[in-house]
mmCIF file of the C-alpha atoms, coordinates in Angstrom:
data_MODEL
# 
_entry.id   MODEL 
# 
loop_
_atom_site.group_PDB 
_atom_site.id 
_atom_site.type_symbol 
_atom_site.label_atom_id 
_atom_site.label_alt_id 
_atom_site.label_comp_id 
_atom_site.label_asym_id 
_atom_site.label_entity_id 
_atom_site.label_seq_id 
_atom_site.pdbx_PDB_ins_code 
_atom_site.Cartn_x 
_atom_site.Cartn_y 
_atom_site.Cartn_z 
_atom_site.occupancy 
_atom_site.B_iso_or_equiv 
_atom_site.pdbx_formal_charge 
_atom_site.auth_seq_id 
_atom_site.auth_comp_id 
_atom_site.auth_asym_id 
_atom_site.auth_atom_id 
_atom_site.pdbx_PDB_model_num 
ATOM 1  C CA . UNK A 1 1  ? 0.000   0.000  0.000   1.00 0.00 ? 1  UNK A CA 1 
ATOM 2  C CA . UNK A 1 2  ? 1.383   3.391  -0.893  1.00 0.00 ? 2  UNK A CA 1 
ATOM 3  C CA . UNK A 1 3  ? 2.121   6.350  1.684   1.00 0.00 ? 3  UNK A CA 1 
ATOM 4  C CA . UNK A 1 4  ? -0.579  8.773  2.214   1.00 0.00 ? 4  UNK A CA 1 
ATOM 5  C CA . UNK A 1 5  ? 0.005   12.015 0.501   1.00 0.00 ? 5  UNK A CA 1 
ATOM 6  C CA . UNK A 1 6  ? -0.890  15.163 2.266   1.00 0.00 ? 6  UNK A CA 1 
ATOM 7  C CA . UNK A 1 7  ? -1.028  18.941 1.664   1.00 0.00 ? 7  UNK A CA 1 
ATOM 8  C CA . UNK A 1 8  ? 2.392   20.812 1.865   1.00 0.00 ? 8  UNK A CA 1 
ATOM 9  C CA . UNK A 1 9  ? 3.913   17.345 1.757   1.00 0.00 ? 9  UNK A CA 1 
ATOM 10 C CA . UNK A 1 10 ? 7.727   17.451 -0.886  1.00 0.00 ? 10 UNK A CA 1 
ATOM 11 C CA . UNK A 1 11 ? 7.276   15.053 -3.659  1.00 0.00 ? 11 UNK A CA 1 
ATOM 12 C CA . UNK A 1 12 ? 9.188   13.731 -6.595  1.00 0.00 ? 12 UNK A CA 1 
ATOM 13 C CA . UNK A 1 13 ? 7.576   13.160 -9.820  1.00 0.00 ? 13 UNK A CA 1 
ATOM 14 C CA . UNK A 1 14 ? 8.573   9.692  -11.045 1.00 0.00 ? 14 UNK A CA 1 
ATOM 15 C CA . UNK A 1 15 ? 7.176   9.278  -14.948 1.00 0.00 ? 15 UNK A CA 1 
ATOM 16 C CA . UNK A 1 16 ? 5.951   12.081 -17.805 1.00 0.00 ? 16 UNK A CA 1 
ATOM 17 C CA . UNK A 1 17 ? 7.676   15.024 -19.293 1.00 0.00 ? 17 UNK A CA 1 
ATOM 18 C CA . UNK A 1 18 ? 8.419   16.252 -15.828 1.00 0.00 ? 18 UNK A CA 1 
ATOM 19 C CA . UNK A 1 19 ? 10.466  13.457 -14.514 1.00 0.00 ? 19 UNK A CA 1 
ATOM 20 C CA . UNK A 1 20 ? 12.717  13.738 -11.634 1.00 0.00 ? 20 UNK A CA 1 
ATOM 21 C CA . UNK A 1 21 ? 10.944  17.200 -10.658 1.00 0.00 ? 21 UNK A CA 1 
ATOM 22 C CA . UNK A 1 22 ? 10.460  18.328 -7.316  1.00 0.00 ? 22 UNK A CA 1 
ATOM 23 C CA . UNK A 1 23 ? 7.488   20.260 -5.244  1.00 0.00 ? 23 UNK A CA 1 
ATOM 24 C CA . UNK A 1 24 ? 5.249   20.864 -2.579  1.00 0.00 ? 24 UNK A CA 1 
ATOM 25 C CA . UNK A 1 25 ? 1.709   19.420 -3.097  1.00 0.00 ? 25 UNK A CA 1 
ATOM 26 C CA . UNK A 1 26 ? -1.235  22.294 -2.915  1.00 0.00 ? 26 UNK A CA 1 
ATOM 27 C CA . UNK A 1 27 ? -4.036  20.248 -2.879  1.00 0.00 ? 27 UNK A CA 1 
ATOM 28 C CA . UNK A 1 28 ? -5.488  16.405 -3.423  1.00 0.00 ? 28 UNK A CA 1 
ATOM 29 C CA . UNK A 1 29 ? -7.895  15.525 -4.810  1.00 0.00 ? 29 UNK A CA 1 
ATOM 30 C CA . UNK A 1 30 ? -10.518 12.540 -4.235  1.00 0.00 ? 30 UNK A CA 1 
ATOM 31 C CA . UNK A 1 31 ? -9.723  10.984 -7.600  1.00 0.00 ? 31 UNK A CA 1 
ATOM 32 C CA . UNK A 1 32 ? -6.001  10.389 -5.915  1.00 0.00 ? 32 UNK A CA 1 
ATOM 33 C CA . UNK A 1 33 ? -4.314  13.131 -7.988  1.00 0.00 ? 33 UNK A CA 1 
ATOM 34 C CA . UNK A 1 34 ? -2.776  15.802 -6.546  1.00 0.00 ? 34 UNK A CA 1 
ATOM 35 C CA . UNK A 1 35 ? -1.916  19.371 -7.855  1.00 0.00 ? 35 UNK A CA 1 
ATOM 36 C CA . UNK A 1 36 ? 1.667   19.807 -7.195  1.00 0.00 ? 36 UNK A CA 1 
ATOM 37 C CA . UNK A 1 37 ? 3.235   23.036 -7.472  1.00 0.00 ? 37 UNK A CA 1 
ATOM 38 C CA . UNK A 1 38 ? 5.163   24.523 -10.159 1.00 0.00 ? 38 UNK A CA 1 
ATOM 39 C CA . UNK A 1 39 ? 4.771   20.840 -11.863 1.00 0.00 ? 39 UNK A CA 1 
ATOM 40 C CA . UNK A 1 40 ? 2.685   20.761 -15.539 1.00 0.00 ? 40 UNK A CA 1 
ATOM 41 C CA . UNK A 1 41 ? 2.090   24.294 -15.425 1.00 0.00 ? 41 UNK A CA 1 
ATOM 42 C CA . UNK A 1 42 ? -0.656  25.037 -18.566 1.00 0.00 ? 42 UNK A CA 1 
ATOM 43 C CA . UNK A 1 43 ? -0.922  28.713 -20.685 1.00 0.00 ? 43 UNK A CA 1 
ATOM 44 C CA . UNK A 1 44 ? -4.205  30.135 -20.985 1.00 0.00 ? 44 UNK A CA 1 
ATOM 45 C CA . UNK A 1 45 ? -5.684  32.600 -23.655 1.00 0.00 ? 45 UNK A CA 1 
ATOM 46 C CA . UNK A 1 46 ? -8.046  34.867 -22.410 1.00 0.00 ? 46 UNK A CA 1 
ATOM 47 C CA . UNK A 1 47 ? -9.942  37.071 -25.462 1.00 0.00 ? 47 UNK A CA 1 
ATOM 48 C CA . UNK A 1 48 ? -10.456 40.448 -25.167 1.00 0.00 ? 48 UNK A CA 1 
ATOM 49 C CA . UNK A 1 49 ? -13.785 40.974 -23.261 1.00 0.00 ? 49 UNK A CA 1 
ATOM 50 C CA . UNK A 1 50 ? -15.604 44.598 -22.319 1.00 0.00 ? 50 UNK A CA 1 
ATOM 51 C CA . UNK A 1 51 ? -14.668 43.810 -18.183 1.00 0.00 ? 51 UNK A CA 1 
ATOM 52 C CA . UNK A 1 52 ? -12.421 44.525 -16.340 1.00 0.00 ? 52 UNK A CA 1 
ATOM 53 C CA . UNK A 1 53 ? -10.290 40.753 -16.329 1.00 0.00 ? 53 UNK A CA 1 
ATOM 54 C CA . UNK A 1 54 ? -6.709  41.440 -18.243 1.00 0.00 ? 54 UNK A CA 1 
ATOM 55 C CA . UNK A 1 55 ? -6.343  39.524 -21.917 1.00 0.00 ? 55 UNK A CA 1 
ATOM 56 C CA . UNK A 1 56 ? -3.399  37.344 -23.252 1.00 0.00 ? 56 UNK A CA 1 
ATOM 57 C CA . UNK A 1 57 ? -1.443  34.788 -21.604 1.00 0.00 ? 57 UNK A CA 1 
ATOM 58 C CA . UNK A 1 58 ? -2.441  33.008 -18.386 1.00 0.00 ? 58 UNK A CA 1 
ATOM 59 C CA . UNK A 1 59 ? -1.146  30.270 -16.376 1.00 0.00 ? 59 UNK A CA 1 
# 
């Protein structure tokens, strides 16, 4: 059985594109995945909208 993982726990990630990375979990979820951060970080585009909310890039 594998080690519970908790919030603000340090963790290595072990397979994927960011192999052998390190970081500090910020949350899990009940699926069993956890957000870790600075770790698969995705860009955003946000169109130009009448608001107030800035436009371009977004991660």
């Amino acid at each position: 059985m594998a080690a519970k993982i908790r919030r603000d726990d340090e963790v290595i990630v072990l397979t994927g594109k960011d192999k052998g990375k390190r970081g500090k979990v910020k949350n899990v979820l009940s699926s069993g995945k956890v957000i870790v951060e600075g770790i698969n970080l995705v860009k955003k585009t946000s169109e130009a909208g009448s608001g107030p909310e800035p436009t371009g890039w977004h991660r």
